[in-house]
Short mmCIF file of C-alpha atoms and ligand atoms in Angstrom, two decimals:
data_model
loop_
_atom_site.label_atom_id
_atom_site.label_comp_id
_atom_site.label_asym_id
_atom_site.label_seq_id
_atom_site.Cartn_x
_atom_site.Cartn_y
_atom_site.Cartn_z
CA UNK F 17 -89.86 -39.05 -282.50
CA UNK F 18 -87.26 -36.32 -282.40
CA UNK F 19 -87.46 -33.12 -280.39
CA UNK F 20 -85.47 -30.29 -281.98
CA UNK F 21 -84.36 -27.09 -280.35
CA UNK F 22 -83.13 -24.14 -282.39
CA UNK F 23 -81.08 -21.52 -280.55
CA UNK F 24 -81.19 -17.76 -281.15
CA UNK F 25 -78.19 -17.85 -283.49
CA UNK F 26 -80.12 -20.38 -285.63
CA UNK F 27 -83.08 -18.00 -285.83
CA UNK F 28 -81.44 -14.61 -286.22
CA UNK F 29 -82.54 -13.89 -289.78
CA UNK F 30 -85.23 -14.89 -292.25
CA UNK F 31 -82.86 -17.23 -294.12
CA UNK F 32 -82.08 -19.05 -290.87
CA UNK F 33 -85.78 -19.52 -290.02
CA UNK F 34 -86.16 -20.94 -293.52
CA UNK F 35 -83.26 -23.36 -292.95
CA UNK F 36 -84.59 -24.39 -289.52
CA UNK F 37 -88.03 -25.12 -290.97
CA UNK F 38 -86.48 -27.05 -293.87
CA UNK F 39 -84.58 -29.15 -291.33
CA UNK F 40 -87.85 -29.84 -289.48
CA UNK F 41 -89.49 -30.99 -292.73
CA UNK F 42 -86.51 -33.05 -293.91
CA UNK F 43 -87.16 -35.85 -291.39
CA UNK F 44 -90.76 -36.83 -290.60
CA UNK F 45 -89.66 -37.96 -287.13
CA UNK F 46 -88.99 -34.32 -286.17
CA UNK F 47 -92.24 -33.36 -284.48
CA UNK F 48 -91.46 -30.82 -281.78
CA UNK F 49 -89.61 -27.59 -282.55
CA UNK F 50 -88.47 -25.66 -279.49
CA UNK F 51 -87.29 -22.16 -280.30
CA UNK F 52 -85.24 -19.41 -278.66
CA UNK F 53 -85.82 -15.74 -279.38
CA UNK F 54 -84.08 -14.41 -282.53
CA UNK F 55 -80.37 -13.86 -281.89
CA UNK F 56 -78.16 -11.08 -283.16
CA UNK F 57 -77.85 -10.72 -286.91
CA UNK F 58 -74.33 -10.95 -288.28
CA UNK F 59 -75.46 -8.71 -291.17
CA UNK F 60 -76.40 -5.84 -288.82
CA UNK F 61 -73.39 -4.22 -287.13
CA UNK F 62 -73.85 -3.84 -283.38
CA UNK F 63 -77.08 -5.87 -283.41
CA UNK F 64 -78.21 -7.54 -280.18
CA UNK F 65 -80.44 -10.49 -279.31
CA UNK F 66 -84.16 -9.82 -279.11
CA UNK F 67 -84.09 -11.09 -275.50
CA UNK F 68 -81.52 -8.41 -274.61
CA UNK F 69 -83.73 -5.72 -276.19
CA UNK F 70 -86.72 -6.96 -274.20
CA UNK F 71 -84.66 -6.96 -271.00
CA UNK F 72 -83.65 -3.34 -271.72
CA UNK F 73 -87.26 -2.48 -272.45
CA UNK F 74 -88.47 -3.95 -269.16
CA UNK F 75 -85.68 -2.27 -267.19
CA UNK F 76 -86.34 1.18 -268.62
CA UNK F 77 -90.08 0.77 -268.00
CA UNK F 78 -89.36 -0.21 -264.39
CA UNK F 79 -87.01 2.73 -263.87
CA UNK F 80 -88.73 5.51 -265.80
CA UNK F 81 -92.32 4.32 -265.76
CA UNK F 82 -92.62 4.78 -269.53
CA UNK F 83 -91.95 2.60 -272.55
CA UNK F 84 -88.77 3.58 -274.42
CA UNK F 85 -89.75 4.19 -278.05
CA UNK F 86 -86.19 3.76 -279.38
CA UNK F 87 -86.10 0.22 -278.02
CA UNK F 88 -89.59 -0.50 -279.35
CA UNK F 89 -88.50 0.73 -282.79
CA UNK F 90 -85.44 -1.52 -282.69
CA UNK F 91 -87.63 -4.49 -281.68
CA UNK F 92 -90.04 -3.60 -284.48
CA UNK F 93 -87.24 -3.49 -287.06
CA UNK F 94 -85.73 -6.80 -285.86
CA UNK F 95 -89.05 -8.69 -286.03
CA UNK F 96 -90.22 -7.06 -289.25
CA UNK F 97 -86.96 -7.80 -291.09
CA UNK F 98 -87.43 -11.52 -290.39
CA UNK F 99 -91.11 -11.56 -291.36
CA UNK F 100 -90.49 -9.56 -294.55
CA UNK F 101 -87.60 -11.82 -295.51
CA UNK F 102 -89.95 -14.79 -295.19
CA UNK F 103 -92.69 -13.01 -297.21
CA UNK F 104 -95.13 -13.36 -294.32
CA UNK F 105 -98.15 -11.01 -294.37
CA UNK F 106 -97.71 -7.72 -292.46
CA UNK F 107 -100.45 -8.66 -290.01
CA UNK F 108 -98.09 -11.08 -288.27
CA UNK F 109 -95.37 -8.55 -287.30
CA UNK F 110 -98.08 -5.95 -286.57
CA UNK F 111 -99.70 -8.35 -284.12
CA UNK F 112 -96.39 -9.47 -282.57
CA UNK F 113 -95.28 -5.88 -281.94
CA UNK F 114 -98.71 -4.91 -280.60
CA UNK F 115 -98.53 -7.79 -278.11
CA UNK F 116 -95.04 -6.73 -277.03
CA UNK F 117 -96.19 -3.13 -276.51
CA UNK F 118 -99.15 -4.29 -274.43
CA UNK F 119 -96.84 -6.38 -272.24
CA UNK F 120 -94.29 -3.55 -271.96
CA UNK F 121 -97.00 -1.19 -270.70
CA UNK F 122 -97.94 -3.73 -268.01
CA UNK F 123 -94.41 -4.07 -266.60
CA UNK F 124 -94.61 -3.22 -262.92
CA UNK F 125 -91.61 -3.47 -260.56
CA UNK F 126 -93.94 -4.72 -257.81
CA UNK F 127 -95.07 -7.62 -259.99
CA UNK F 128 -91.90 -9.39 -261.19
CA UNK F 129 -93.84 -11.77 -263.43
CA UNK F 130 -94.89 -8.85 -265.66
CA UNK F 131 -91.23 -8.46 -266.54
CA UNK F 132 -91.00 -12.20 -267.24
CA UNK F 133 -94.08 -11.98 -269.47
CA UNK F 134 -92.40 -9.33 -271.59
CA UNK F 135 -89.03 -11.09 -271.84
CA UNK F 136 -90.69 -14.43 -272.66
CA UNK F 137 -92.39 -12.79 -275.63
CA UNK F 138 -89.09 -13.04 -277.57
CA UNK F 139 -89.51 -16.81 -277.71
CA UNK F 140 -93.20 -16.46 -278.56
CA UNK F 141 -92.22 -14.28 -281.54
CA UNK F 142 -89.96 -17.08 -282.81
CA UNK F 143 -92.60 -19.76 -282.28
CA UNK F 144 -95.25 -17.76 -284.15
CA UNK F 145 -92.90 -16.98 -287.04
CA UNK F 146 -91.76 -20.61 -287.26
CA UNK F 147 -95.38 -21.81 -287.27
CA UNK F 148 -96.23 -19.42 -290.11
CA UNK F 149 -93.10 -20.39 -292.02
CA UNK F 150 -93.82 -24.13 -291.72
CA UNK F 151 -97.41 -23.61 -292.85
CA UNK F 152 -96.15 -21.59 -295.83
CA UNK F 153 -94.07 -24.61 -296.74
CA UNK F 154 -97.21 -26.75 -296.65
CA UNK F 155 -96.43 -28.44 -293.32
CA UNK F 156 -99.16 -28.45 -290.67
CA UNK F 157 -97.90 -26.74 -287.52
CA UNK F 158 -99.26 -25.08 -284.41
CA UNK F 159 -97.83 -23.11 -281.52
CA UNK F 160 -97.95 -24.61 -278.03
CA UNK F 161 -97.54 -22.22 -275.11
CA UNK F 162 -95.65 -24.12 -272.37
CA UNK F 163 -97.70 -22.30 -269.71
CA UNK F 164 -100.94 -23.65 -271.16
CA UNK F 165 -99.43 -27.09 -271.73
CA UNK F 166 -98.53 -27.30 -268.01
CA UNK F 167 -94.76 -26.77 -267.79
CA UNK F 168 -94.89 -26.11 -264.06
CA UNK F 169 -91.79 -24.71 -262.40
CA UNK F 170 -90.63 -23.32 -259.09
CA UNK F 171 -87.80 -20.85 -258.64
CA UNK F 172 -85.12 -21.69 -256.12
CA UNK F 173 -81.73 -20.26 -255.18
CA UNK F 174 -79.99 -22.89 -257.27
CA UNK F 175 -82.03 -22.44 -260.44
CA UNK F 176 -85.48 -23.27 -261.70
CA UNK F 177 -86.99 -26.53 -260.60
CA UNK F 178 -89.23 -28.42 -263.01
CA UNK F 179 -92.13 -29.86 -261.05
CA UNK F 180 -92.67 -33.60 -261.68
CA UNK F 181 -96.27 -33.15 -262.84
CA UNK F 182 -94.94 -31.15 -265.83
CA UNK F 183 -93.84 -34.40 -267.42
CA UNK F 184 -97.34 -35.84 -267.12
CA UNK F 185 -98.91 -32.70 -268.58
CA UNK F 186 -96.47 -32.37 -271.48
CA UNK F 187 -96.68 -36.10 -272.16
CA UNK F 188 -100.30 -35.52 -273.22
CA UNK F 189 -99.30 -33.28 -276.14
CA UNK F 190 -100.44 -34.66 -279.46
CA UNK F 191 -97.63 -34.34 -281.97
CA UNK F 192 -98.89 -36.87 -284.49
CA UNK F 193 -100.86 -34.50 -286.72
CA UNK F 194 -98.70 -31.41 -286.91
CA UNK F 195 -95.37 -30.00 -285.85
CA UNK F 196 -95.60 -28.36 -282.44
CA UNK F 197 -93.68 -25.06 -282.19
CA UNK F 198 -92.87 -24.46 -278.55
CA UNK F 199 -91.30 -21.26 -277.23
CA UNK F 200 -88.44 -22.17 -274.91
CA UNK F 201 -87.01 -20.47 -271.82
CA UNK F 202 -90.04 -20.28 -269.53
CA UNK F 203 -92.75 -22.08 -267.64
CA UNK F 204 -95.46 -21.17 -265.17
CA UNK F 205 -95.58 -21.29 -261.37
CA UNK F 206 -98.40 -22.36 -259.04
CA UNK F 207 -99.86 -18.82 -259.10
CA UNK F 208 -100.13 -18.90 -262.88
CA UNK F 209 -97.24 -16.46 -263.30
CA UNK F 210 -94.56 -16.74 -265.98
CA UNK F 211 -91.17 -17.89 -264.67
CA UNK F 212 -88.08 -17.55 -266.85
CA UNK F 213 -85.24 -20.06 -266.81
CA UNK F 214 -81.72 -18.66 -266.60
CA UNK F 215 -80.14 -17.36 -269.81
CA UNK F 216 -79.91 -19.94 -272.58
CA UNK F 217 -82.72 -21.86 -270.88
CA UNK F 218 -84.53 -22.95 -274.06
CA UNK F 219 -82.16 -25.92 -273.97
CA UNK F 220 -83.96 -26.98 -270.78
CA UNK F 221 -87.40 -26.71 -272.42
CA UNK F 222 -86.14 -28.99 -275.21
CA UNK F 223 -84.86 -31.64 -272.87
CA UNK F 224 -87.96 -31.51 -270.63
CA UNK F 225 -90.12 -32.06 -273.73
CA UNK F 226 -87.88 -34.87 -274.95
CA UNK F 227 -88.31 -36.65 -271.62
CA UNK F 228 -92.05 -35.94 -271.33
CA UNK F 229 -92.87 -37.19 -274.83
CA UNK F 230 -90.52 -40.20 -274.73
CA UNK F 231 -88.50 -38.87 -277.69
CA UNK F 232 -85.84 -41.12 -279.17
CA UNK F 233 -83.49 -38.20 -279.78
CA UNK F 234 -83.04 -34.57 -278.78
CA UNK F 235 -81.42 -32.52 -281.54
CA UNK F 236 -79.98 -29.23 -280.38
CA UNK F 237 -79.38 -27.01 -283.40
CA UNK F 238 -76.82 -24.26 -283.02
CA UNK F 239 -74.28 -22.33 -285.09
CA UNK F 240 -71.23 -24.55 -284.72
CA UNK F 241 -70.29 -27.77 -286.47
CA UNK F 242 -69.58 -29.49 -283.17
CA UNK F 243 -68.38 -29.12 -279.64
CA UNK F 244 -64.63 -28.57 -279.67
CA UNK F 245 -62.06 -30.07 -277.32
CA UNK F 246 -61.29 -26.72 -275.67
CA UNK F 247 -63.64 -23.74 -275.24
CA UNK F 248 -63.09 -21.75 -278.46
CA UNK F 249 -62.79 -18.51 -276.44
CA UNK F 250 -59.55 -19.93 -275.00
CA UNK F 251 -58.03 -21.75 -277.96
CA UNK F 252 -59.45 -21.47 -281.46
CA UNK F 253 -59.56 -24.36 -283.87
CA UNK F 254 -59.18 -27.36 -281.60
CA UNK F 255 -60.24 -30.87 -282.58
CA UNK F 256 -64.00 -31.53 -282.75
CA UNK F 257 -65.60 -33.89 -280.26
CA UNK F 258 -67.76 -36.36 -282.16
CA UNK F 259 -68.98 -38.33 -279.18
CA UNK F 260 -69.11 -37.48 -275.50
CA UNK F 261 -70.82 -39.09 -272.52
CA UNK F 262 -73.43 -37.33 -270.39
CA UNK F 263 -70.97 -37.27 -267.49
CA UNK F 264 -68.19 -35.73 -269.55
CA UNK F 265 -70.52 -33.10 -270.97
CA UNK F 266 -71.86 -32.22 -267.52
CA UNK F 267 -68.34 -31.63 -266.24
CA UNK F 268 -67.36 -29.49 -269.23
CA UNK F 269 -70.64 -27.54 -269.22
CA UNK F 270 -70.14 -26.76 -265.55
CA UNK F 271 -66.74 -25.26 -266.27
CA UNK F 272 -67.73 -23.04 -269.16
CA UNK F 273 -68.58 -25.17 -272.21
CA UNK F 274 -71.55 -22.99 -273.00
CA UNK F 275 -72.84 -24.93 -275.99
CA UNK F 276 -75.54 -26.49 -273.84
CA UNK F 277 -77.19 -25.06 -270.73
CA UNK F 278 -75.67 -26.79 -267.65
CA UNK F 279 -79.15 -27.83 -266.42
CA UNK F 280 -80.30 -29.20 -269.78
CA UNK F 281 -78.90 -32.70 -269.46
CA UNK F 282 -80.62 -33.72 -266.24
CA UNK F 283 -84.07 -34.51 -267.77
CA UNK F 284 -82.65 -36.59 -270.64
CA UNK F 285 -80.13 -38.50 -268.52
CA UNK F 286 -82.84 -40.40 -266.67
CA UNK F 287 -84.46 -41.61 -269.90
CA UNK F 288 -81.07 -42.12 -271.58
CA UNK F 289 -82.15 -39.96 -274.54
CA UNK F 290 -79.15 -39.06 -276.71
CA UNK F 291 -78.56 -35.39 -277.51
CA UNK F 292 -77.16 -34.42 -280.88
CA UNK F 293 -75.59 -30.97 -281.21
CA UNK F 294 -75.81 -29.86 -284.85
CA UNK F 295 -75.21 -26.84 -287.04
CA UNK F 296 -78.27 -25.24 -288.67
CA UNK F 297 -75.99 -23.71 -291.29
CA UNK F 298 -74.33 -27.01 -292.04
CA UNK F 299 -76.66 -29.95 -291.37
CA UNK F 300 -74.26 -32.27 -293.19
CA UNK F 301 -71.61 -31.85 -290.48
CA UNK F 302 -71.45 -34.82 -288.08
CA UNK F 303 -72.06 -32.66 -284.99
CA UNK F 304 -71.47 -33.93 -281.47
CA UNK F 305 -73.42 -36.81 -279.95
CA UNK F 306 -73.94 -36.73 -276.20
CA UNK F 307 -74.70 -40.30 -275.20
CA UNK F 308 -75.25 -42.25 -271.97
CA UNK F 309 -72.07 -44.37 -272.16
CA UNK F 310 -69.16 -44.28 -274.54
CA UNK F 311 -68.18 -47.62 -275.99
CA UNK F 312 -65.18 -46.43 -277.94
CA UNK F 313 -62.60 -44.39 -276.08
CA UNK F 314 -59.80 -43.38 -278.39
CA UNK F 315 -58.37 -40.59 -276.25
CA UNK F 316 -57.91 -40.48 -272.52
CA UNK F 317 -59.01 -36.86 -272.46
CA UNK F 318 -62.17 -35.76 -274.24
CA UNK F 319 -62.13 -32.06 -273.48
CA UNK F 320 -60.35 -29.32 -271.59
CA UNK F 321 -62.32 -26.57 -269.90
CA UNK F 322 -60.88 -23.48 -268.30
CA UNK F 323 -62.52 -20.80 -266.26
CA UNK F 324 -61.05 -17.93 -264.27
CA UNK F 325 -61.97 -15.64 -261.41
CA UNK F 326 -61.97 -18.14 -258.63
CA UNK F 327 -60.84 -17.42 -255.11
CA UNK F 328 -59.43 -19.73 -252.44
CA UNK F 329 -60.08 -19.05 -248.78
CA UNK F 330 -57.44 -21.14 -247.04
CA UNK F 331 -57.22 -21.67 -243.33
CA UNK F 332 -54.87 -23.37 -240.95
CA UNK F 333 -55.15 -24.59 -237.39
CA UNK F 334 -53.21 -27.37 -235.73
CA UNK F 335 -55.32 -30.55 -235.26
CA UNK F 336 -58.12 -29.20 -237.45
CA UNK F 337 -58.34 -32.66 -239.06
CA UNK F 338 -59.28 -34.30 -235.75
CA UNK F 339 -62.22 -32.10 -234.96
CA UNK F 340 -65.46 -33.81 -235.87
CA UNK F 341 -67.86 -31.47 -237.65
CA UNK F 342 -65.34 -28.69 -238.29
CA UNK F 343 -66.00 -28.72 -242.02
CA UNK F 344 -69.72 -28.56 -241.35
CA UNK F 345 -69.29 -25.47 -239.17
CA UNK F 346 -67.03 -23.74 -241.70
CA UNK F 347 -69.31 -24.50 -244.63
CA UNK F 348 -72.29 -23.18 -242.68
CA UNK F 349 -70.74 -19.69 -242.86
CA UNK F 350 -70.75 -19.99 -246.66
CA UNK F 351 -74.36 -21.20 -246.64
CA UNK F 352 -75.35 -18.23 -244.49
CA UNK F 353 -73.76 -15.91 -247.06
CA UNK F 354 -75.47 -17.78 -249.98
CA UNK F 355 -72.12 -18.69 -251.51
CA UNK F 356 -71.86 -21.73 -253.74
CA UNK F 357 -68.77 -23.74 -252.75
CA UNK F 358 -67.03 -25.38 -255.71
CA UNK F 359 -64.20 -27.39 -254.16
CA UNK F 360 -62.77 -28.11 -250.72
CA UNK F 361 -59.22 -29.47 -250.95
CA UNK F 362 -57.98 -30.49 -247.50
CA UNK F 363 -54.61 -30.99 -245.83
CA UNK F 364 -53.82 -32.25 -242.32
CA UNK F 365 -53.95 -28.98 -240.46
CA UNK F 366 -55.39 -26.91 -243.29
CA UNK F 367 -58.14 -26.68 -245.82
CA UNK F 368 -59.24 -24.40 -248.63
CA UNK F 369 -62.66 -23.39 -249.80
CA UNK F 370 -62.80 -22.59 -253.51
CA UNK F 371 -65.57 -20.28 -254.67
CA UNK F 372 -66.26 -17.85 -257.50
CA UNK F 373 -64.65 -14.46 -256.95
CA UNK F 374 -67.91 -12.59 -257.60
CA UNK F 375 -69.61 -14.59 -254.82
CA UNK F 376 -67.07 -13.70 -252.12
CA UNK F 377 -67.41 -9.93 -251.92
CA UNK F 378 -65.09 -8.07 -249.54
CA UNK F 379 -67.96 -7.61 -247.05
CA UNK F 380 -68.76 -11.32 -247.10
CA UNK F 381 -65.07 -12.19 -246.77
CA UNK F 382 -64.86 -9.92 -243.74
CA UNK F 383 -67.91 -11.45 -242.08
CA UNK F 384 -66.63 -14.99 -242.69
CA UNK F 385 -63.20 -14.09 -241.27
CA UNK F 386 -64.87 -12.68 -238.13
CA UNK F 387 -66.95 -15.80 -237.62
CA UNK F 388 -64.00 -18.12 -238.22
CA UNK F 389 -62.08 -16.24 -235.57
CA UNK F 390 -64.78 -15.78 -232.96
CA UNK F 391 -66.83 -18.93 -233.37
CA UNK F 392 -64.12 -21.45 -234.32
CA UNK F 393 -60.90 -19.80 -233.13
CA UNK F 394 -59.38 -19.85 -236.63
CA UNK F 395 -57.44 -16.69 -237.43
CA UNK F 396 -54.78 -18.01 -239.79
CA UNK F 397 -56.78 -17.30 -242.96
CA UNK F 398 -55.40 -16.44 -246.38
CA UNK F 399 -57.60 -15.34 -249.26
CA UNK F 400 -56.08 -15.79 -252.73
CA UNK F 401 -57.95 -14.14 -255.56
CA UNK F 402 -57.17 -14.31 -259.28
CA UNK F 403 -57.23 -18.10 -259.64
CA UNK F 404 -58.22 -20.14 -262.67
CA UNK F 405 -59.41 -23.73 -262.94
CA UNK F 406 -58.22 -25.89 -265.81
CA UNK F 407 -60.17 -29.09 -266.02
CA UNK F 408 -59.26 -32.19 -267.99
CA UNK F 409 -62.31 -34.33 -268.62
CA UNK F 410 -62.38 -37.85 -269.99
CA UNK F 411 -63.81 -41.29 -269.30
CA UNK F 412 -60.34 -42.56 -270.23
CA UNK F 413 -58.64 -40.98 -267.19
CA UNK F 414 -59.78 -43.95 -265.08
CA UNK F 415 -57.99 -46.53 -267.21
CA UNK F 416 -54.64 -44.79 -267.53
CA UNK F 417 -51.88 -44.48 -265.00
CA UNK F 418 -49.97 -41.63 -266.58
CA UNK F 419 -52.49 -38.83 -267.02
CA UNK F 420 -51.51 -36.92 -263.91
CA UNK F 421 -47.81 -37.37 -264.66
CA UNK F 422 -48.21 -36.18 -268.25
CA UNK F 423 -50.34 -33.20 -267.23
CA UNK F 424 -48.06 -32.02 -264.44
CA UNK F 425 -45.09 -32.56 -266.76
CA UNK F 426 -46.68 -30.35 -269.40
CA UNK F 427 -47.32 -27.60 -266.86
CA UNK F 428 -43.81 -27.92 -265.41
CA UNK F 429 -42.29 -27.57 -268.87
CA UNK F 430 -44.11 -24.24 -269.16
CA UNK F 431 -42.92 -23.26 -265.66
CA UNK F 432 -46.55 -22.92 -264.55
CA UNK F 433 -47.01 -23.19 -260.82
CA UNK F 434 -49.92 -25.39 -259.73
CA UNK F 435 -51.86 -24.12 -256.70
CA UNK F 436 -54.04 -27.22 -256.19
CA UNK F 437 -54.77 -30.52 -257.92
CA UNK F 438 -58.10 -32.32 -257.56
CA UNK F 439 -58.83 -35.72 -259.10
CA UNK F 440 -62.47 -36.63 -258.57
CA UNK F 441 -63.17 -40.01 -256.99
CA UNK F 442 -64.76 -41.44 -260.14
CA UNK F 443 -61.72 -40.30 -262.10
CA UNK F 444 -63.51 -38.50 -264.86
CA UNK F 445 -62.11 -35.05 -264.23
CA UNK F 446 -58.75 -33.75 -263.18
CA UNK F 447 -58.58 -30.16 -262.01
CA UNK F 448 -55.57 -27.87 -261.80
CA UNK F 449 -55.82 -24.57 -260.08
CA UNK F 450 -53.37 -22.02 -261.46
CA UNK F 451 -53.06 -18.25 -261.50
CA UNK F 452 -55.49 -16.43 -263.82
CA UNK F 453 -52.65 -15.13 -265.97
CA UNK F 454 -51.46 -18.69 -266.66
CA UNK F 455 -54.87 -19.94 -267.80
CA UNK F 456 -54.41 -19.83 -271.56
CA UNK F 457 -50.83 -21.05 -271.45
CA UNK F 458 -51.81 -23.94 -269.18
CA UNK F 459 -54.79 -24.94 -271.36
CA UNK F 460 -52.59 -24.77 -274.49
CA UNK F 461 -49.84 -26.88 -272.92
CA UNK F 462 -52.36 -29.52 -271.84
CA UNK F 463 -54.06 -29.44 -275.24
CA UNK F 464 -50.72 -30.01 -277.01
CA UNK F 465 -49.91 -32.90 -274.68
CA UNK F 466 -53.20 -34.76 -274.94
CA UNK F 467 -54.40 -33.90 -278.43
CA UNK F 468 -51.41 -33.03 -280.58
CA UNK F 469 -49.08 -35.79 -279.48
CA UNK F 470 -49.63 -39.46 -280.16
CA UNK F 471 -53.17 -40.78 -279.60
CA UNK F 472 -53.95 -43.00 -276.62
CA UNK F 473 -51.37 -45.74 -276.24
CA UNK F 474 -53.33 -48.87 -275.38
CA UNK F 475 -50.38 -51.29 -275.36
N1 LIG C 18 -83.55 -16.14 -275.35
C1 LIG C 18 -83.02 -16.55 -274.09
C2 LIG C 18 -81.59 -16.03 -273.94
O1 LIG C 18 -81.14 -15.24 -274.76
C3 LIG C 18 -83.10 -18.02 -273.89
C4 LIG C 18 -82.35 -18.87 -274.91
O2 LIG C 18 -81.81 -18.34 -275.87
O3 LIG C 18 -82.32 -20.09 -274.73
O4 LIG C 18 -80.95 -16.36 -272.98
#
């Protein structure tokens, strides 16, 4: 059995819904269709995703106490254009918009789940349209609401946690008789309230369902032919990645490869379910397979990720390395400020804490400086903002002795100064910290070195 997930860009217009449903029907093993809310239409200038409209609608209701009719009209037009394009009877969009209005009227700032109910309705719209479209094509289908099916979740500071019993509940779904259309992006908590995942979270719903139902494959349908070796926002037209391991994908997703939600791999990893990223507009393209282990490694580096706006808080004190528990005490200050620490490169009498710039506000920086000084006697503190991380990822790094030399050589040739180098213990990722303004040049130099020059020399 195959679980498929179609993202918003694969469901932005009637023709795309049609293609998605044709894909579902083309292989009888495809039994579960997880859907995102309709994305922005390329044919409508300035269009936005339905989810963004619903977020605006909930925010204006919270602020002004009334439902903004302009936004409702835009939602109406977006949904109706899809339904009309699919020749679905008017009752369907009428009902969908009525439901959205009812939920919008209920939004109450004191009851955060009412907001979630409204925003989640974007995915419900897609699931209801897909169900109708499949039935029109003569394929039995029904909508499954993840809240009723028992997708139990709990919100935490570090994301949404899927409760273990969810897998038992969802495992009971009967997908043998009809295609199940499941709205992605949300579950339900122990109080029966809707809880949204973070943005792009329908990917998580897909992988939770793949694990719960024992699927053989999780197909994630998007709008690109494959994952590319470098984030396309940094360098366009890089080589496609045909095969990538879970570990490699996790590293790249963490550093900005947004093709898959960073939390979406965890459920499938345990069951070793392969994930296939494919293009709804071009199903013939090979796509990218995310698999447990790679057997054929033809390049040392699989992908290069780059992300900016990091900050390093570096501190120095003689004999800091001899003090047992010093790191614990320093990191506690970051915990108290709810700051996620990304890396901690250490020297003998010094260490740096690397975090996202947005997380270390000036007030937080000030409080941490005070505590370092008064509680630990550390006053030699330098904060460097405007840093970027360039990350080379590849299972082949482990087996080659020259990766670091080649990479530093490439950066030296470009006269790019390296602030920090981190090679993870398992040797799957190699990180260079450079200045923000060198990010693109550094990524390009590394791309040329590892992808444009001769392939991996195995002699
Ligand atoms: N519709 C939601 C979003 O725009 C969830 C998703 O697309 O997966 O983030």
